[in-house]
Short mmCIF file of C-alpha atoms in Angstrom, two decimals:
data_model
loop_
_atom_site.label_atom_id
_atom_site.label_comp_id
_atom_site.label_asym_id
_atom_site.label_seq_id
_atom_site.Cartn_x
_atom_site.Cartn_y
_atom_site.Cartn_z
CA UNK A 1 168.90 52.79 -256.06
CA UNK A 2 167.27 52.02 -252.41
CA UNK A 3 163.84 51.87 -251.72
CA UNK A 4 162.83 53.70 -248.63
CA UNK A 5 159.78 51.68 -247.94
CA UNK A 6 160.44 49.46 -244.93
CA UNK A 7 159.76 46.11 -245.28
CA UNK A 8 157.59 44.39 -242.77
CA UNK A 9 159.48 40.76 -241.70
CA UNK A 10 157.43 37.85 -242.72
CA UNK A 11 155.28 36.17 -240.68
CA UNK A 12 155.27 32.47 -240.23
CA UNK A 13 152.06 31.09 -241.99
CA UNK A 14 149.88 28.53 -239.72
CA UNK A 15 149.88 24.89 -241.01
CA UNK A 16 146.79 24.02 -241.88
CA UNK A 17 145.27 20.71 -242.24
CA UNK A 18 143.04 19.87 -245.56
CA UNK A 19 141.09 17.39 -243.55
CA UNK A 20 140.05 17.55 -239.46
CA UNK A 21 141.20 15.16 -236.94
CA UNK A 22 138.06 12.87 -237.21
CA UNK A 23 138.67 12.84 -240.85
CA UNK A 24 141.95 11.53 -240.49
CA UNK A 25 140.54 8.91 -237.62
CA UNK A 26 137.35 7.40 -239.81
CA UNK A 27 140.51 6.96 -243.12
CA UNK A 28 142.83 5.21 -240.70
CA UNK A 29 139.71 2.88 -239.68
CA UNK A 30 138.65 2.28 -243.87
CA UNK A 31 142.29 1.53 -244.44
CA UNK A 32 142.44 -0.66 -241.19
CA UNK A 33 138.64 -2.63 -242.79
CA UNK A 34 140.17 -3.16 -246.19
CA UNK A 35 143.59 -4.39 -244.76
CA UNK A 36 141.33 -7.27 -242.87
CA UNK A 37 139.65 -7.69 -245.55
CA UNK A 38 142.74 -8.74 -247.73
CA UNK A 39 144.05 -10.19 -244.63
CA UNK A 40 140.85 -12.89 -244.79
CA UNK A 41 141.25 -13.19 -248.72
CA UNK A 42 144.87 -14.70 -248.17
CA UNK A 43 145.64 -18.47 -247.86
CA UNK A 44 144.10 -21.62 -249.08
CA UNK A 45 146.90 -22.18 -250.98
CA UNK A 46 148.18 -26.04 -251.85
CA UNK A 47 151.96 -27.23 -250.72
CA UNK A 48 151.31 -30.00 -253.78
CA UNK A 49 150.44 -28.93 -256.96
CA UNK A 50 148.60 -31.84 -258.37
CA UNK A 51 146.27 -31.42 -255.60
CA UNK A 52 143.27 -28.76 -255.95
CA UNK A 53 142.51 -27.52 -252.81
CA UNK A 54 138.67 -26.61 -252.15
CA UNK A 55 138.96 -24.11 -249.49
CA UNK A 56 140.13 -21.30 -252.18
CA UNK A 57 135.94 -21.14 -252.94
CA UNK A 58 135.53 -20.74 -249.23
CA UNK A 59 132.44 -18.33 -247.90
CA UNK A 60 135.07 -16.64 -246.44
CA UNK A 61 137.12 -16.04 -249.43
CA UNK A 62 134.43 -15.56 -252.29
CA UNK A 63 131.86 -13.19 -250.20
CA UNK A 64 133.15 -12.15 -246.88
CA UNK A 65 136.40 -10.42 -247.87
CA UNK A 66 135.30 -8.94 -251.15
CA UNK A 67 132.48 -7.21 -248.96
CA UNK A 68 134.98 -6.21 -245.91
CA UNK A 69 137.07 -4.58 -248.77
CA UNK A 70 134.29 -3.06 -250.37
CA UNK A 71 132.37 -1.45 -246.89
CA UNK A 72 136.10 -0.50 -245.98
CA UNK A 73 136.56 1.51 -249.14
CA UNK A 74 133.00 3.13 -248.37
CA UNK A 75 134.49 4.27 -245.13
CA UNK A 76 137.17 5.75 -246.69
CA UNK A 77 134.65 7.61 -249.24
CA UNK A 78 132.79 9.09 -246.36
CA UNK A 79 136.44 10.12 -245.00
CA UNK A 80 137.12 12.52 -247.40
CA UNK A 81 133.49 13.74 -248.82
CA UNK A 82 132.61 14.44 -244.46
CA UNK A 83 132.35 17.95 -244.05
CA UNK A 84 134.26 20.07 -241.58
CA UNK A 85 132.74 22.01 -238.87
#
């Protein structure tokens, strides 16, 4: 049995975007501060392991990364909670 209704040929649908392009800019930039901030956690390491190296308690290591990481996952945050216009 045929139906006689003609059937209209589908339409491509638009790709649409959950976030805009400034969205996507401010996440790349949070995942860019939390990469430097892992990047300035690294190191301090000892080649010798009967000798304790100091530098591990570092200002660097113990408050300026940890704080890098935590302002880049605010960024992020603000990424994906800013609303579109």
């Amino acid at each position: 049995m045929k139906n006689n209704i003609k059937e209209e040929p589908e339409q491509p649908q638009k790709q649409e975007f959950l976030f805009d392009g400034i969205n996507y800019k401010i996440l790349l930039i949070g995942i860019g501060v939390i990469a430097l901030g892992f990047f300035l956690m690294s190191g301090g390491g000892s080649t010798d392991p009967n000798v304790f190296n100091e530098d591990v308690f570092s200002f660097r290591r113990i408050r300026l990364a940890p704080t890098t990481v935590l302002i880049g996952f605010g960024i992020t945050i603000y990424s994906i909670f800013k609303k579109s216009k």
